[in-house]
Short mmCIF file of C-alpha atoms and ligand atoms in Angstrom, two decimals:
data_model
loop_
_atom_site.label_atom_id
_atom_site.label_comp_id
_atom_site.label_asym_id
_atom_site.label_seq_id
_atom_site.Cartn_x
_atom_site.Cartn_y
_atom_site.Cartn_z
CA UNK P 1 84.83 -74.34 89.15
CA UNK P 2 87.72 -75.53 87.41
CA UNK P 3 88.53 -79.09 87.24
CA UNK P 4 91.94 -79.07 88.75
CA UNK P 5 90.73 -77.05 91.70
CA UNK P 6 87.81 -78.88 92.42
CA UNK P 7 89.69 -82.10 92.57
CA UNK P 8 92.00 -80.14 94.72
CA UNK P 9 89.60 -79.26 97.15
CA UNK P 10 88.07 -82.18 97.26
CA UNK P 11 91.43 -83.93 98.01
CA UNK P 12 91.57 -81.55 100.97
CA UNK P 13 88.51 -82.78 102.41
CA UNK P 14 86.60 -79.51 101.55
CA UNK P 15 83.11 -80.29 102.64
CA UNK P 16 81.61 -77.48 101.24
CA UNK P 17 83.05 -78.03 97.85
CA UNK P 18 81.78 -81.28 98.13
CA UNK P 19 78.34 -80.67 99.59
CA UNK P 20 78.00 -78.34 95.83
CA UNK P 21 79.55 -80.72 94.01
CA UNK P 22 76.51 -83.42 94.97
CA UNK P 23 74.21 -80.69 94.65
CA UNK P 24 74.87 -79.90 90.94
CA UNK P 25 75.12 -83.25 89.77
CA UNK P 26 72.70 -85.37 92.18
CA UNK P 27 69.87 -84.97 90.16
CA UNK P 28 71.36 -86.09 86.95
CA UNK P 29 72.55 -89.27 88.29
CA UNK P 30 69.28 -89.57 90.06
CA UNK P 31 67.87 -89.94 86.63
CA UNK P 32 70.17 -91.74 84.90
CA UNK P 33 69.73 -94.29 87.77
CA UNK P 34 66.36 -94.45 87.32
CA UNK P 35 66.85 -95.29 83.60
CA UNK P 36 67.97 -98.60 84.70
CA UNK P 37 66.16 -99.07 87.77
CA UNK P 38 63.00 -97.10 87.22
CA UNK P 39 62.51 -97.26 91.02
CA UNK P 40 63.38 -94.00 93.08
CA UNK P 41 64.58 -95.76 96.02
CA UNK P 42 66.94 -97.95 94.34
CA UNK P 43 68.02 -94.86 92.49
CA UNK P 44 68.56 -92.75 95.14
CA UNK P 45 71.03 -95.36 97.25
CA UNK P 46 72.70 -95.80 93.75
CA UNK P 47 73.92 -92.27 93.84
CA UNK P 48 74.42 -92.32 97.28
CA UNK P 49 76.82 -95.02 96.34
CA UNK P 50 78.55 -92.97 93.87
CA UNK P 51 79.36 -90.27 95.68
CA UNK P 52 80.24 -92.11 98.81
CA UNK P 53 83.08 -93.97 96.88
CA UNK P 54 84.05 -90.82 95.16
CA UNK P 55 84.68 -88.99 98.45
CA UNK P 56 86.49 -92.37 99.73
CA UNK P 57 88.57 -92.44 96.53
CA UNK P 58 89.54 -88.81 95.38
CA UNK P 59 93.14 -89.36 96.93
CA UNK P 60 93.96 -91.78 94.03
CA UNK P 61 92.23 -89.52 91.32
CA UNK P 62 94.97 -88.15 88.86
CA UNK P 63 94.64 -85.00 86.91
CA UNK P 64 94.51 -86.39 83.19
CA UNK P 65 92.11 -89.16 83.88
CA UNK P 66 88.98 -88.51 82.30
CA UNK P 67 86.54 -85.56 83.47
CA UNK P 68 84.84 -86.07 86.89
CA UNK P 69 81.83 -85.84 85.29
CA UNK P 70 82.37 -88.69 82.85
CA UNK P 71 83.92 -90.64 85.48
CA UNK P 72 80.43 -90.06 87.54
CA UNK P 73 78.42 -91.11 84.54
CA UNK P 74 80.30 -94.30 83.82
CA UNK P 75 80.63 -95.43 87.61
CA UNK P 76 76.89 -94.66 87.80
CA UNK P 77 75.63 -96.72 84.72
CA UNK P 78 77.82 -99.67 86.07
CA UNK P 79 76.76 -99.82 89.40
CA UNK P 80 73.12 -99.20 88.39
CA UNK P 81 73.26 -102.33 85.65
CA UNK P 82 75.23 -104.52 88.86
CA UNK P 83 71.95 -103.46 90.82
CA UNK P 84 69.21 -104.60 87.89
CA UNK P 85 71.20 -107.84 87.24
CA UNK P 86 71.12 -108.83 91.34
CA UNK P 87 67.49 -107.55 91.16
CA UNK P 88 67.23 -110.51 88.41
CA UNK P 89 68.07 -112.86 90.21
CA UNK P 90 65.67 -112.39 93.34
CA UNK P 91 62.64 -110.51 90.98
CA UNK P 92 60.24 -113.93 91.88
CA UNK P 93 60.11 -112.72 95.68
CA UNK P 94 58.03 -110.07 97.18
CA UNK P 95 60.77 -107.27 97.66
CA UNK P 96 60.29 -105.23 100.57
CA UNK P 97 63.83 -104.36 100.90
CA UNK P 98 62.96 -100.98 98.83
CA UNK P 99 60.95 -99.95 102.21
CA UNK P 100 63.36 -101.08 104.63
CA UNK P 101 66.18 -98.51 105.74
CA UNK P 102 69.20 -99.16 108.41
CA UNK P 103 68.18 -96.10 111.00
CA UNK P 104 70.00 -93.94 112.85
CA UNK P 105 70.64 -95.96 115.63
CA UNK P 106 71.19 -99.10 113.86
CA UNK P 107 68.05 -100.88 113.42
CA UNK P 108 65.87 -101.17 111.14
CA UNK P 109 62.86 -99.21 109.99
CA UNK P 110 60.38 -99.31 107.40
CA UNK P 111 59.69 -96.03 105.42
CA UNK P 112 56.49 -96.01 102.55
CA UNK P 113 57.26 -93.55 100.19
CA UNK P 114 54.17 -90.72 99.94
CA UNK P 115 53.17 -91.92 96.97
CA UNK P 116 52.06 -94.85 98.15
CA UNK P 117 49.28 -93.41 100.23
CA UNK P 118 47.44 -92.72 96.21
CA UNK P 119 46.83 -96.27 95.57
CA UNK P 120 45.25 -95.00 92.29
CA UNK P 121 48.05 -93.32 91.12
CA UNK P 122 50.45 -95.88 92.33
CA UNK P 123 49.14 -98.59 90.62
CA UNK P 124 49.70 -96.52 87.30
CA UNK P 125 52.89 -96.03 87.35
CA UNK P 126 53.99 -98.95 88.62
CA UNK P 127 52.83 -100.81 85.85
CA UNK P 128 54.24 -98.22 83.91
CA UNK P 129 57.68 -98.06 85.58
CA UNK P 130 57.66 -102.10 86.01
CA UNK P 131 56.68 -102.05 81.33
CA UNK P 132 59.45 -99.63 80.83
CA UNK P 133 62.12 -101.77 82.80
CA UNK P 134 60.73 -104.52 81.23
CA UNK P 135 61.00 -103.76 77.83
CA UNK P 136 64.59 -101.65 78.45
CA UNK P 137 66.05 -104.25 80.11
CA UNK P 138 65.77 -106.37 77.06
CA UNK P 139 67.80 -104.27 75.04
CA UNK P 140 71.23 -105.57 74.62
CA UNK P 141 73.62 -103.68 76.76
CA UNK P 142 74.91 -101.04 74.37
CA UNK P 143 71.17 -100.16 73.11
CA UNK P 144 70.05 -99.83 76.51
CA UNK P 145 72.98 -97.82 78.09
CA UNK P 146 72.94 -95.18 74.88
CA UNK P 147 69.58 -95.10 74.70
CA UNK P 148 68.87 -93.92 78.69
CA UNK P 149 71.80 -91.74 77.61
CA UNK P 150 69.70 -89.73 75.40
CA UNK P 151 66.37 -90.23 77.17
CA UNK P 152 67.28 -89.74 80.66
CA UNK P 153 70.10 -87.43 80.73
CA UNK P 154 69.15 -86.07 77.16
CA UNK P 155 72.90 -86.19 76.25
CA UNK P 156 74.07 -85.47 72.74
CA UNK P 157 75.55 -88.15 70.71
CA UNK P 158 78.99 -86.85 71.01
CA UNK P 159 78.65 -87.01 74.98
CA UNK P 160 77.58 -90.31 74.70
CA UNK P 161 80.17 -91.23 72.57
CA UNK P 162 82.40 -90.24 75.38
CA UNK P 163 80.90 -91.81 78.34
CA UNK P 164 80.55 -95.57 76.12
CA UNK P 165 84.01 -94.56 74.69
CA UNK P 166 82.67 -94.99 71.05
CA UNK P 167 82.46 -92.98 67.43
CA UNK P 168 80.21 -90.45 67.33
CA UNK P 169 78.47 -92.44 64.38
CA UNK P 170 77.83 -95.74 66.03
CA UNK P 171 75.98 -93.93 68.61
CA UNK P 172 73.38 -93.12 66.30
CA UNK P 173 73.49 -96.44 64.95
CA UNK P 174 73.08 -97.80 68.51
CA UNK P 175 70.29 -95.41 69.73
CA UNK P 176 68.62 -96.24 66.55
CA UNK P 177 68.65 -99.53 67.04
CA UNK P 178 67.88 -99.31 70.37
CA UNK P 179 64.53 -97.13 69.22
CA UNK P 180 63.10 -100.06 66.98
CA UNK P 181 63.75 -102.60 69.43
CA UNK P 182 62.28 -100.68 72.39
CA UNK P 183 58.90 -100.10 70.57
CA UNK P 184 58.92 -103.45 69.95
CA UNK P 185 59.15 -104.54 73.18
CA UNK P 186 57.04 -101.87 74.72
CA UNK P 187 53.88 -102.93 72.11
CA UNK P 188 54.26 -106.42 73.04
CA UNK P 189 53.98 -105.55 76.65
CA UNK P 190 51.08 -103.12 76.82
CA UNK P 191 48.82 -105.80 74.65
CA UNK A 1 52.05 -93.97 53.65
CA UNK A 2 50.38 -97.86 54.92
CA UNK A 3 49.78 -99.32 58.18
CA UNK A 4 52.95 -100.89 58.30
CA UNK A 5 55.15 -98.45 57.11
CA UNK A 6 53.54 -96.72 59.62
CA UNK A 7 53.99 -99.06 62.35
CA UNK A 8 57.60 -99.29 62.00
CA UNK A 9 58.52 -95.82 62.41
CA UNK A 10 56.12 -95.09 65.44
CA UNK A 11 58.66 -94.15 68.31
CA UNK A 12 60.94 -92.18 65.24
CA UNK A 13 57.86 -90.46 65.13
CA UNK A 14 57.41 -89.89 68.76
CA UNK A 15 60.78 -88.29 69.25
CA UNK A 16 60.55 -86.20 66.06
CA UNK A 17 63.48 -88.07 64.07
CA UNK A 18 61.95 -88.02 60.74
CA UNK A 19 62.18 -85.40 58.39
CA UNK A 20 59.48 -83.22 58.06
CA UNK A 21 56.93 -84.51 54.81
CA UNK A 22 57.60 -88.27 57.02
CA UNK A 23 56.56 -86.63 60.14
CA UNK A 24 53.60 -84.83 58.56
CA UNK A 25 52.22 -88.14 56.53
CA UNK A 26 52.17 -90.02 59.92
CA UNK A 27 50.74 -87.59 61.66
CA UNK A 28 47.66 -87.49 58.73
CA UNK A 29 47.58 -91.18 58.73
CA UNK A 30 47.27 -91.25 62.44
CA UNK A 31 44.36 -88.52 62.26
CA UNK A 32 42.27 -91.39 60.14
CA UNK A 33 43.32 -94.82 61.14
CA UNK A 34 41.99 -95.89 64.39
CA UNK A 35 44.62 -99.16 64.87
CA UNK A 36 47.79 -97.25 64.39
CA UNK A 37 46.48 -94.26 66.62
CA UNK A 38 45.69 -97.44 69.05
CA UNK A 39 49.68 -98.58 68.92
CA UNK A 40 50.45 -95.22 68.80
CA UNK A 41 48.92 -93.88 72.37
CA UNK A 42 50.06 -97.32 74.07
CA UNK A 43 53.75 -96.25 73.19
CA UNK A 44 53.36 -92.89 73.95
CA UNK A 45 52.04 -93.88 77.29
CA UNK A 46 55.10 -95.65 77.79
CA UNK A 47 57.41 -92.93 76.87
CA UNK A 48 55.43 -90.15 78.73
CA UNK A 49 56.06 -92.00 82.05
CA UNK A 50 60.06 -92.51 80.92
CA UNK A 51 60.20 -88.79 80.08
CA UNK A 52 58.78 -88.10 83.48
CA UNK A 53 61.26 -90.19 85.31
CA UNK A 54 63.89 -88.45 83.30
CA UNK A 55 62.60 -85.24 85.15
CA UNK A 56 62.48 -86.70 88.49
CA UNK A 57 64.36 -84.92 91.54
CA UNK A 58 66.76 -86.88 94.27
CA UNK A 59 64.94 -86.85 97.34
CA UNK A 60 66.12 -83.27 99.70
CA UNK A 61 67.92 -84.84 102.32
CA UNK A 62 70.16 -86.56 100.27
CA UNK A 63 73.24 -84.56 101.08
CA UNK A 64 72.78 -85.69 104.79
CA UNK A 65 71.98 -88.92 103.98
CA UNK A 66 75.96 -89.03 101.82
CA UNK A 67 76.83 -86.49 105.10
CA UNK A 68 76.11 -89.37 107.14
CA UNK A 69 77.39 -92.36 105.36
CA UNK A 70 80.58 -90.37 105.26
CA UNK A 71 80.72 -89.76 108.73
CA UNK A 72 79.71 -93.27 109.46
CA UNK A 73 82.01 -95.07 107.44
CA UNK A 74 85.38 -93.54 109.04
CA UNK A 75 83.45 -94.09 112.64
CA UNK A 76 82.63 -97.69 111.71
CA UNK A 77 85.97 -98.50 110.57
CA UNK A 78 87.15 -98.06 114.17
CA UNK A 79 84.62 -99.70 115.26
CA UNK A 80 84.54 -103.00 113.79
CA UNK A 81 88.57 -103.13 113.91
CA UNK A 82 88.16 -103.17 117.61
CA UNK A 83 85.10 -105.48 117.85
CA UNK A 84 85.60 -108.22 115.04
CA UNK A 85 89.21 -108.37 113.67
CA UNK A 86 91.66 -111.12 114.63
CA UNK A 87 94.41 -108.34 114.93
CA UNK A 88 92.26 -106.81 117.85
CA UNK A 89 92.78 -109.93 120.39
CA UNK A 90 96.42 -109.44 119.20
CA UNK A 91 96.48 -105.61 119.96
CA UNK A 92 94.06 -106.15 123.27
CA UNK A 93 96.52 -108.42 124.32
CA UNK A 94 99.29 -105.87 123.53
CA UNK A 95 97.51 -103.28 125.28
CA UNK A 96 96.82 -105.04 128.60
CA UNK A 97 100.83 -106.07 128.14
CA UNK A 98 101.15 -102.70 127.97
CA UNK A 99 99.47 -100.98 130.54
CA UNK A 100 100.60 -103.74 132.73
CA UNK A 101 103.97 -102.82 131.89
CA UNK A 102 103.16 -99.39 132.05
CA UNK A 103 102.02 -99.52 135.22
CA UNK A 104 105.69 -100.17 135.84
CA UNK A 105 107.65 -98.02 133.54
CA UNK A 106 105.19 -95.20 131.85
CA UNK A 107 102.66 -94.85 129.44
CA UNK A 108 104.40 -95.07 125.90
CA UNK A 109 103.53 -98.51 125.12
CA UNK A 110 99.90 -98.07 124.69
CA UNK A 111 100.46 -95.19 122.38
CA UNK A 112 102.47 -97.31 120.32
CA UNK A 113 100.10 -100.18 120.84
CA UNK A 114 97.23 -97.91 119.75
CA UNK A 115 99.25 -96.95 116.53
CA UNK A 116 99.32 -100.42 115.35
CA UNK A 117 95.33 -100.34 115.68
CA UNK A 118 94.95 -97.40 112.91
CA UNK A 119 97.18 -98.78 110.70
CA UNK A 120 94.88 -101.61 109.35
CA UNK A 121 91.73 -99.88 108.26
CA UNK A 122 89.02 -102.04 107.16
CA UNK A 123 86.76 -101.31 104.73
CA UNK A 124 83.56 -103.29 105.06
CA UNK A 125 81.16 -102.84 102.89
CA UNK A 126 80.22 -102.25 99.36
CA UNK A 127 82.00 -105.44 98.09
CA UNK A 128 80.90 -105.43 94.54
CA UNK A 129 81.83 -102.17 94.38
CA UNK A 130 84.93 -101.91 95.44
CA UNK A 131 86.64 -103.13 92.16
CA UNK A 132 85.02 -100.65 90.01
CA UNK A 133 85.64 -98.52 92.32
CA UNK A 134 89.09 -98.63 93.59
CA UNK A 135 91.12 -97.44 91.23
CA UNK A 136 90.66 -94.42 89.64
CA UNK A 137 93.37 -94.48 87.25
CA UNK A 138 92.11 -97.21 85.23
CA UNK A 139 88.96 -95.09 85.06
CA UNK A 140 85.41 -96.99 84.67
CA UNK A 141 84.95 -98.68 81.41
CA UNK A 142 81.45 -99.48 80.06
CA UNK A 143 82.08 -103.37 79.42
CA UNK A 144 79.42 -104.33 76.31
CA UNK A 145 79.04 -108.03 75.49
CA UNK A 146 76.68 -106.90 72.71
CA UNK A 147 75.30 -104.92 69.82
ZN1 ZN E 1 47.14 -97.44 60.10
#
């Protein structure tokens, strides 16, 4: 659909529009959440988020900003680094909060995801998941943003330039960069 | 090519970067030395498990999960107008003014009272998001304090 009529549906409080407009793009910010978070929980309320505050906010969008899509990918990446850096800060406690949901009525319930009932498996990737956010995390902020770019939403370094508003050029730089440092970091952690 | 020429250009070689003689003497040196190969599968592992994340899926209900939030939100908005702001003693107080006085001369006043309610919405959630949020026309810039 064309940009200017999607935004005008979506103005109009189309639901449908905007029930295919999550649809098409939920699973790429799923992932690029996960780049950052590397937790599918987190991830998930991180583009719930998103598109929350777009529907909220598409009164004040202006034809001429940048693309939706851009806008999406830049809101996403922010809001996913606010969530790692609060994570940060409370990462020495036991965090159940990834289990615990607000229900229907209002109270609270505990969900364990179904991959949880493989302890085998689980254990695996957790390590896995918990090395990789490790050793990403330690990236400075440009490195780590292009490089789960390229890894996660397996963006070209043109549309990467876009979303980071930078040359073209630098993003290779960057990713490269990013690359060295990341295999560093990765070998040190799976000694 | 050595051990640590090798070393250094492991994860270039894992994403196929290098031109094609660099990707093919890794690949022999790999073959034949047992510590590199070591590194080698330890990254890999790594980047196996990032490139399955990357092909991870949202959850199915997530539409009715945002279906709901949306729904809540304008519900809740009501809601906690009429239960926690200080304007709601104010309007109450307006209200019972106004069906006492209604009770004398009609009805109109608590139409106008209720209009006062819906004018201040209150959004109450989502704090830290609200500034990158709430304006749309300063778009979202990626803010780097680094390299
Ligand atoms: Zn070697």
């Amino acid at each position: 659909m064309d940009e200017e009529i999607l935004v005008k549906k979506l103005k109009a409080r189309d639901q449908k529009v905007f029930q295919d407009f999550v649809n098409e793009y939920k699973d790429k910010l799923f992932r690029l959440a996960m780049g950052f978070v590397h937790d599918s929980f987190l991830a998930e309320d991180i583009v719930q988020d998103v598109f929350v505050k777009l529907w909220q906010n598409i009164d004040s969008w202006e034809l001429g900003n940048a693309k939706l899509s851009t806008w999406l990918y830049k809101v996403t990446v922010n809001h996913a680094l606010n969530v790692v850096r609060s994570k940060k800060k409370t990462s020495n406690v036991v965090d159940i909060s990834q289990f615990v949901r607000e229900s229907d009525d209002g109270g609270i319930e505990i969900q364990i995801p179904d991959n949880e009932k493989n302890p085998h498996n689980k254990l695996e990737n957790k390590e896995l998941a918990g090395i990789l956010r490790k050793a990403i995390n330690t990236l400075p902020k440009k490195q780590r943003i292009a490089f789960v770019l390229r890894q996660y939403q397996n963006m070209s370094s043109k549309e990467i330039a876009e979303v980071m508003d930078l040359s073209v050029s630098n993003v290779d730089v960057i990713i490269h960069r990013a690359k060295k440092n990341l295999q560093k970091q990765i070998l040190k952690l799976m000694k | 090519m050595k051990c640590a020429q090798v070393k250094n250009k492991l994860i270039f070689y894992y994403y196929g970067d290098l031109d094609e003689s660099q990707m093919r003497q890794i690949r022999e040196h790999l073959e034949q030395c047992p510590t590199c190969r070591r590194e080698y599968n330890k990254l890999a592992l790594a980047l196996d498990y990032a490139n399955t994340e990357a092909q991870m899926s949202a959850s199915g209900d997530l539409w009715n999960k945002i279906n709901q939030r949306i729904a809540q939100t304008s519900s809740k908005k009501v809601k906690i107008l009429w239960l926690r702001s200080v304007e709601t003693i104010a309007v109450a107080a307006a209200i019972a003014l106004a069906v006492f006085i209604g009770s004398l001369i009609g009805r109109v006043y608590i139409e106008q009272s209720y209009q006062v309610a819906n004018d201040h919405e209150i959004y109450d959630d989502y704090e830290n998001l609200i500034e990158t949020f709430s304006n749309f026309n300063q778009t979202a810039y990626l803010v780097f304090d680094d390299n």
